[in-house]
mmCIF file of C-alpha atoms in Angstrom:
data_model
loop_
_atom_site.group_PDB
_atom_site.id
_atom_site.type_symbol
_atom_site.label_atom_id
_atom_site.label_comp_id
_atom_site.label_asym_id
_atom_site.label_seq_id
_atom_site.Cartn_x
_atom_site.Cartn_y
_atom_site.Cartn_z
ATOM 1 C CA MET A 1118 5.826 -12.278 -3.858
ATOM 2 C CA GLY A 1119 7.842 -15.459 -3.564
ATOM 3 C CA PRO A 1120 11.012 -16.706 -5.213
ATOM 4 C CA VAL A 1121 11.565 -14.603 -8.299
ATOM 5 C CA LEU A 1122 13.327 -17.411 -10.124
ATOM 6 C CA ALA A 1123 10.446 -19.794 -9.546
ATOM 7 C CA VAL A 1124 8.588 -18.389 -12.515
ATOM 8 C CA GLY A 1125 9.982 -21.137 -14.697
ATOM 9 C CA GLY A 1126 7.779 -24.065 -15.399
ATOM 10 C CA CYS A 1127 6.257 -23.910 -18.820
ATOM 11 C CA ARG A 1128 6.777 -26.907 -21.085
ATOM 12 C CA GLU A 1129 10.379 -27.045 -22.243
ATOM 13 C CA ALA A 1130 10.878 -27.389 -25.991
ATOM 14 C CA ARG A 1131 12.787 -30.418 -27.158
ATOM 15 C CA ALA A 1132 15.545 -29.418 -29.578
ATOM 16 C CA TRP A 1133 15.793 -32.401 -31.855
ATOM 17 C CA SER A 1134 17.722 -32.995 -35.043
ATOM 18 C CA LEU A 1135 15.586 -32.851 -38.165
ATOM 19 C CA GLN A 1136 17.954 -35.183 -39.992
ATOM 20 C CA GLY A 1137 16.739 -38.739 -39.664
ATOM 21 C CA GLY A 1138 13.809 -38.019 -37.408
ATOM 22 C CA PRO A 1139 13.454 -37.421 -33.720
ATOM 23 C CA ARG A 1140 16.364 -38.527 -31.630
ATOM 24 C CA PRO A 1141 16.386 -39.395 -27.943
ATOM 25 C CA MET A 1142 17.361 -36.694 -25.499
ATOM 26 C CA GLY A 1143 17.695 -36.167 -21.793
ATOM 27 C CA PRO A 1144 18.971 -38.630 -19.222
ATOM 28 C CA GLY A 1145 16.880 -40.342 -16.638
ATOM 29 C CA ARG A 1146 13.782 -41.111 -18.640
ATOM 30 C CA ALA A 1147 12.675 -44.036 -20.770
ATOM 31 C CA GLY A 1148 11.085 -43.790 -24.173
ATOM 32 C CA PRO A 1149 11.722 -41.528 -27.156
ATOM 33 C CA MET A 1150 13.024 -38.634 -25.068
ATOM 34 C CA ARG A 1151 16.141 -40.308 -23.613
ATOM 35 C CA SER A 1152 19.516 -38.736 -24.268
ATOM 36 C CA SER A 1153 22.633 -40.291 -25.679
ATOM 37 C CA VAL A 1154 24.527 -38.209 -23.112
ATOM 38 C CA ALA A 1155 25.513 -40.418 -20.226
ATOM 39 C CA ALA A 1156 24.669 -39.120 -16.785
ATOM 40 C CA PRO A 1157 24.362 -40.514 -13.289
ATOM 41 C CA ASP A 1158 20.981 -41.950 -12.393
ATOM 42 C CA CYS A 1159 20.706 -39.380 -9.623
ATOM 43 C CA CYS A 1160 20.472 -36.601 -12.193
ATOM 44 C CA GLY A 1161 17.290 -37.808 -13.857
ATOM 45 C CA GLY A 1162 15.148 -35.273 -12.058
ATOM 46 C CA LEU A 1163 12.332 -35.791 -9.615
ATOM 47 C CA GLY A 1164 10.567 -37.854 -12.264
ATOM 48 C CA ASN A 1165 12.633 -40.835 -11.063
ATOM 49 C CA LEU A 1166 11.144 -40.699 -7.577
ATOM 50 C CA ASP A 1167 8.638 -43.353 -6.557
ATOM 51 C CA PHE A 1168 6.112 -41.352 -4.562
ATOM 52 C CA ARG A 1169 4.475 -44.587 -3.397
ATOM 53 C CA LYS A 1170 7.521 -45.147 -1.174
ATOM 54 C CA ALA A 1171 7.208 -41.783 0.561
ATOM 55 C CA ASP A 1172 7.324 -41.888 4.334
ATOM 56 C CA LEU A 1173 3.674 -41.554 5.297
ATOM 57 C CA CYS A 1174 4.645 -40.665 8.858
ATOM 58 C CA VAL A 1175 6.423 -37.571 7.566
ATOM 59 C CA MET A 1176 3.407 -36.623 5.450
ATOM 60 C CA THR A 1177 1.083 -37.155 8.410
ATOM 61 C CA ARG A 1178 3.273 -34.935 10.566
ATOM 62 C CA LEU A 1179 3.256 -32.195 7.945
ATOM 63 C CA LEU A 1180 -0.518 -32.408 7.606
ATOM 64 C CA GLY A 1181 -0.783 -31.836 11.346
ATOM 65 C CA TYR A 1182 0.564 -28.314 10.779
ATOM 66 C CA VAL A 1183 -1.578 -27.491 7.764
ATOM 67 C CA ASP A 1184 -5.179 -26.442 7.348
ATOM 68 C CA PRO A 1185 -5.923 -27.484 3.736
ATOM 69 C CA SER A 1186 -9.200 -25.549 3.752
ATOM 70 C CA GLU A 1187 -7.479 -22.222 4.485
ATOM 71 C CA PRO A 1188 -8.232 -19.881 1.531
ATOM 72 C CA HIS A 1189 -4.612 -18.998 0.751
ATOM 73 C CA PHE A 1190 -3.623 -22.667 0.710
ATOM 74 C CA VAL A 1191 -6.530 -23.510 -1.590
ATOM 75 C CA ALA A 1192 -5.579 -20.632 -3.903
ATOM 76 C CA ALA A 1193 -1.992 -21.886 -4.047
ATOM 77 C CA VAL A 1194 -3.077 -25.419 -4.968
ATOM 78 C CA LEU A 1195 -5.400 -24.081 -7.662
ATOM 79 C CA THR A 1196 -2.739 -21.896 -9.265
ATOM 80 C CA ILE A 1197 -0.193 -24.725 -9.156
ATOM 81 C CA ALA A 1198 -2.629 -27.051 -10.941
ATOM 82 C CA PHE A 1199 -4.039 -24.454 -13.331
ATOM 83 C CA ASN A 1200 -0.848 -23.167 -14.923
ATOM 84 C CA PRO A 1201 0.287 -26.342 -16.756
ATOM 85 C CA LEU A 1202 -3.323 -27.045 -17.717
ATOM 86 C CA PHE A 1203 -3.596 -23.559 -19.214
ATOM 87 C CA TRP A 1204 -0.457 -23.652 -21.322
ATOM 88 C CA ASN A 1205 -1.066 -27.205 -22.546
ATOM 89 C CA VAL A 1206 -4.671 -26.533 -23.577
ATOM 90 C CA VAL A 1207 -3.830 -23.249 -25.311
ATOM 91 C CA ALA A 1208 -0.729 -24.650 -27.023
ATOM 92 C CA ARG A 1209 -2.518 -27.710 -28.368
ATOM 93 C CA TRP A 1210 -5.402 -25.562 -29.549
ATOM 94 C CA GLU A 1211 -2.917 -23.341 -31.375
ATOM 95 C CA HIS A 1212 -1.149 -26.334 -32.908
ATOM 96 C CA LYS A 1213 -4.468 -27.679 -34.177
ATOM 97 C CA THR A 1214 -6.059 -24.437 -35.411
ATOM 98 C CA ARG A 1215 -3.255 -21.814 -35.782
ATOM 99 C CA LYS A 1216 -5.817 -19.253 -34.643
ATOM 100 C CA LEU A 1217 -3.428 -17.447 -32.301
ATOM 101 C CA SER A 1218 -0.843 -17.083 -35.052
ATOM 102 C CA ARG A 1219 -3.464 -15.677 -37.408
ATOM 103 C CA ALA A 1220 -4.883 -13.359 -34.743
ATOM 104 C CA PHE A 1221 -1.456 -11.872 -33.930
ATOM 105 C CA GLY A 1222 -0.188 -11.882 -37.495
ATOM 106 C CA SER A 1223 2.763 -14.219 -36.895
ATOM 107 C CA PRO A 1224 3.583 -17.331 -34.884
ATOM 108 C CA HIS A 1225 6.462 -15.557 -33.146
ATOM 109 C CA LEU A 1226 4.280 -12.716 -31.845
ATOM 110 C CA ALA A 1227 1.627 -15.200 -30.736
ATOM 111 C CA CYS A 1228 4.267 -17.245 -28.905
ATOM 112 C CA TYR A 1229 5.660 -14.124 -27.208
ATOM 113 C CA THR A 1230 2.154 -13.200 -26.042
ATOM 114 C CA LEU A 1231 1.446 -16.640 -24.633
ATOM 115 C CA GLY A 1232 4.864 -16.661 -22.968
ATOM 116 C CA GLY A 1233 4.088 -13.339 -21.303
ATOM 117 C CA ALA A 1234 0.783 -14.707 -20.020
ATOM 118 C CA ILE A 1235 2.538 -17.784 -18.626
ATOM 119 C CA LEU A 1236 5.104 -15.625 -16.835
ATOM 120 C CA LEU A 1237 2.356 -13.553 -15.212
ATOM 121 C CA LEU A 1238 0.523 -16.689 -14.116
ATOM 122 C CA ASN A 1239 3.709 -18.061 -12.601
ATOM 123 C CA VAL A 1240 4.291 -14.826 -10.684
ATOM 124 C CA LEU A 1241 0.736 -15.186 -9.348
ATOM 125 C CA ARG A 1242 1.486 -18.788 -8.397
ATOM 126 C CA SER A 1243 4.590 -17.740 -6.466
ATOM 127 C CA HIS A 1244 2.600 -15.029 -4.680
ATOM 128 C CA CYS A 1245 -0.145 -17.485 -3.677
ATOM 129 C CA PHE A 1246 2.499 -19.992 -2.554
ATOM 130 C CA THR A 1247 4.106 -17.392 -0.287
ATOM 131 C CA GLN A 1248 0.792 -16.209 1.138
ATOM 132 C CA ALA A 1249 -0.184 -19.799 1.906
ATOM 133 C CA MET A 1250 3.052 -20.268 3.875
ATOM 134 C CA LEU A 1251 2.591 -17.042 5.808
ATOM 135 C CA SER A 1252 -0.958 -17.990 6.781
ATOM 136 C CA GLN A 1253 0.054 -21.359 8.287
ATOM 137 C CA PRO A 1254 2.172 -22.330 11.339
ATOM 138 C CA ARG A 1255 5.948 -22.710 11.162
ATOM 139 C CA MET A 1256 7.747 -25.951 12.031
ATOM 140 C CA GLN A 1257 10.135 -25.457 14.935
ATOM 141 C CA SER A 1258 12.561 -28.161 13.775
ATOM 142 C CA LEU A 1259 13.128 -26.247 10.529
ATOM 143 C CA ASP A 1260 13.300 -22.826 12.138
ATOM 144 C CA ASN A 1261 17.078 -22.634 12.539
ATOM 145 C CA PRO A 1262 20.076 -21.119 10.697
ATOM 146 C CA LEU A 1263 21.251 -24.432 9.199
ATOM 147 C CA ALA A 1264 17.880 -25.172 7.617
ATOM 148 C CA TYR A 1265 17.729 -21.606 6.328
ATOM 149 C CA ARG A 1266 21.109 -22.025 4.625
ATOM 150 C CA VAL A 1267 20.016 -25.322 3.088
ATOM 151 C CA GLY A 1268 16.909 -23.627 1.716
ATOM 152 C CA LEU A 1269 18.974 -20.759 0.368
ATOM 153 C CA ALA A 1270 21.307 -23.215 -1.372
ATOM 154 C CA LEU A 1271 18.352 -25.003 -2.983
ATOM 155 C CA LEU A 1272 16.985 -21.660 -4.123
ATOM 156 C CA GLY A 1273 20.338 -20.847 -5.709
ATOM 157 C CA VAL A 1274 20.669 -24.211 -7.464
ATOM 158 C CA GLY A 1275 17.105 -23.993 -8.741
ATOM 159 C CA GLY A 1276 17.736 -20.484 -10.028
ATOM 160 C CA VAL A 1277 20.811 -21.670 -11.927
ATOM 161 C CA PHE A 1278 18.818 -24.438 -13.616
ATOM 162 C CA VAL A 1279 15.926 -22.138 -14.522
ATOM 163 C CA LEU A 1280 18.102 -19.354 -15.936
ATOM 164 C CA SER A 1281 20.532 -21.645 -17.757
ATOM 165 C CA SER A 1282 17.605 -23.546 -19.303
ATOM 166 C CA PHE A 1283 16.124 -20.304 -20.557
ATOM 167 C CA LEU A 1284 19.449 -19.170 -22.017
ATOM 168 C CA ALA A 1285 19.955 -22.526 -23.737
ATOM 169 C CA LEU A 1286 16.455 -22.683 -25.231
ATOM 170 C CA GLY A 1287 15.660 -19.036 -25.855
ATOM 171 C CA PHE A 1288 12.240 -17.492 -25.347
ATOM 172 C CA THR A 1289 10.365 -19.421 -28.041
ATOM 173 C CA GLY A 1290 12.137 -22.650 -27.160
ATOM 174 C CA THR A 1291 11.073 -22.251 -23.550
ATOM 175 C CA PHE A 1292 7.523 -21.069 -24.142
ATOM 176 C CA LEU A 1293 6.010 -23.707 -26.424
ATOM 177 C CA GLY A 1294 7.447 -22.438 -29.697
ATOM 178 C CA ASP A 1295 7.261 -25.877 -31.308
ATOM 179 C CA TYR A 1296 3.469 -25.815 -30.920
ATOM 180 C CA PHE A 1297 3.524 -22.641 -33.018
ATOM 181 C CA GLY A 1298 5.635 -24.295 -35.705
ATOM 182 C CA ILE A 1299 8.859 -22.676 -34.445
ATOM 183 C CA LEU A 1300 11.074 -25.761 -34.397
ATOM 184 C CA LYS A 1301 14.743 -26.091 -33.599
ATOM 185 C CA GLU A 1302 17.256 -27.524 -36.042
ATOM 186 C CA ALA A 1303 19.290 -29.490 -33.537
ATOM 187 C CA ARG A 1304 19.134 -30.875 -30.044
ATOM 188 C CA VAL A 1305 20.148 -28.727 -27.114
ATOM 189 C CA THR A 1306 22.823 -30.708 -25.282
ATOM 190 C CA THR A 1307 24.552 -27.896 -23.400
ATOM 191 C CA PHE A 1308 24.259 -27.331 -19.652
ATOM 192 C CA PRO A 1309 21.919 -27.972 -17.896
ATOM 193 C CA PHE A 1310 20.439 -30.435 -20.414
ATOM 194 C CA SER A 1311 23.717 -32.350 -20.366
ATOM 195 C CA ILE A 1312 23.174 -33.380 -16.738
ATOM 196 C CA LEU A 1313 19.453 -33.076 -15.990
ATOM 197 C CA ASP A 1314 16.210 -33.798 -17.763
ATOM 198 C CA ASN A 1315 13.552 -31.059 -17.728
ATOM 199 C CA PRO A 1316 15.863 -28.698 -15.807
ATOM 200 C CA MET A 1317 13.408 -25.809 -15.826
ATOM 201 C CA TYR A 1318 10.673 -27.873 -14.231
ATOM 202 C CA TRP A 1319 12.945 -29.311 -11.562
ATOM 203 C CA GLY A 1320 14.794 -26.053 -11.070
ATOM 204 C CA SER A 1321 11.469 -24.386 -10.365
ATOM 205 C CA THR A 1322 10.590 -27.198 -7.945
ATOM 206 C CA ALA A 1323 13.925 -26.722 -6.154
ATOM 207 C CA ASN A 1324 13.142 -23.010 -5.854
ATOM 208 C CA TYR A 1325 9.860 -23.719 -4.110
ATOM 209 C CA LEU A 1326 11.437 -26.357 -1.872
ATOM 210 C CA GLY A 1327 14.171 -23.942 -0.836
ATOM 211 C CA TRP A 1328 11.643 -21.159 -0.272
ATOM 212 C CA ALA A 1329 9.540 -23.466 1.925
ATOM 213 C CA ILE A 1330 12.542 -24.547 4.020
ATOM 214 C CA MET A 1331 13.689 -20.941 4.447
ATOM 215 C CA HIS A 1332 10.239 -20.175 5.870
ATOM 216 C CA ALA A 1333 10.216 -23.353 8.024
ATOM 217 C CA SER A 1334 6.835 -23.974 6.438
ATOM 218 C CA PRO A 1335 5.076 -27.367 6.452
ATOM 219 C CA ALA A 1336 2.462 -25.849 4.139
ATOM 220 C CA GLY A 1337 5.233 -24.870 1.742
ATOM 221 C CA LEU A 1338 6.673 -28.394 1.798
ATOM 222 C CA LEU A 1339 3.268 -29.883 0.991
ATOM 223 C CA LEU A 1340 2.742 -27.374 -1.798
ATOM 224 C CA THR A 1341 6.180 -28.220 -3.192
ATOM 225 C CA THR A 1342 5.075 -31.855 -3.321
ATOM 226 C CA VAL A 1343 2.033 -30.733 -5.299
ATOM 227 C CA VAL A 1344 4.316 -28.798 -7.672
ATOM 228 C CA ALA A 1345 6.484 -31.899 -8.241
ATOM 229 C CA LEU A 1346 3.460 -34.123 -8.859
ATOM 230 C CA ILE A 1347 1.875 -31.649 -11.278
ATOM 231 C CA TYR A 1348 5.124 -31.311 -13.224
ATOM 232 C CA THR A 1349 5.465 -35.103 -13.381
ATOM 233 C CA VAL A 1350 1.973 -35.387 -14.855
ATOM 234 C CA ALA A 1351 2.714 -32.532 -17.266
ATOM 235 C CA ILE A 1352 5.872 -34.260 -18.514
ATOM 236 C CA LEU A 1353 3.997 -37.519 -19.122
ATOM 237 C CA TYR A 1354 1.298 -35.595 -20.993
ATOM 238 C CA GLU A 1355 3.569 -33.340 -23.049
ATOM 239 C CA GLU A 1356 6.423 -35.549 -24.187
ATOM 240 C CA PRO A 1357 4.513 -37.911 -26.519
ATOM 241 C CA PHE A 1358 2.854 -34.940 -28.212
ATOM 242 C CA THR A 1359 6.165 -33.127 -28.630
ATOM 243 C CA ALA A 1360 7.752 -36.286 -30.020
ATOM 244 C CA GLU A 1361 4.971 -36.512 -32.603
ATOM 245 C CA ILE A 1362 5.494 -32.888 -33.680
ATOM 246 C CA TYR A 1363 9.151 -33.541 -34.439
ATOM 247 C CA ARG A 1364 8.420 -36.923 -36.021
ATOM 248 C CA GLN A 1365 6.051 -35.250 -38.482
ATOM 249 C CA LYS A 1366 8.590 -32.516 -39.199
ATOM 250 C CA ALA A 1367 11.334 -35.059 -39.846
ATOM 251 C CA SER A 1368 9.024 -37.088 -42.088
ATOM 252 C CA GLN A 1369 8.181 -34.001 -44.155
ATOM 253 C CA ALA A 1370 11.856 -33.092 -44.461
ATOM 254 C CA HIS A 1371 12.672 -36.637 -45.595
ATOM 255 C CA LYS A 1372 9.965 -36.536 -48.279
ATOM 256 C CA ARG A 1373 11.296 -33.243 -49.648
ATOM 257 C CA SER A 1374 14.869 -34.546 -49.853
#
């Protein structure tokens, strides 16, 4: 089925203060979402990576092991790309129309339902990821005990970030609650948000990277790159919209006061 803890990866709610408008949060990123919490540059998440500087020789070598037209690989790419598209389209539609909230009788129940659907889609993604690895050749240079332990360590670190993010945000905070009008009163600054931006996204990416290394799988490494790129695009797409939601909320609160 794949790494159980790699089911994280929906848009993470930004817990902002409603007093005085949206405030910056999260290290390692420019713009309205930066945090006042100081952190080393290395902890800004994979969003700080310049993919243009990637070693093309390494990518070429990996591609030599992979058949991108193999059905399981294609299915994995499609599920990786589809999931963020699904939750962003549905969440924005809900924010604009409130039709899900009306259909389910409350925004909380609608959010729980969408969250359940996202979890199932992420389980499917992990399954397709694993099947794609099993259907492609292994890389001999990664097929050793040391590499396996490195992969296991990455899987553990990713799991910590995913689970701690969920505990810090709660279910509605994790699964797009702000699009349903379920907004937080204050910023979340506890671990892992105190050291890493978008920890659920990058924790999930670390899970897939560790899983790929444990399987000595070039296909898994390429798919992990796709995961990282898709999450980077999702962050760029989601953050301005989330900032606007909290800006409007703060403006309304200011007018009432």
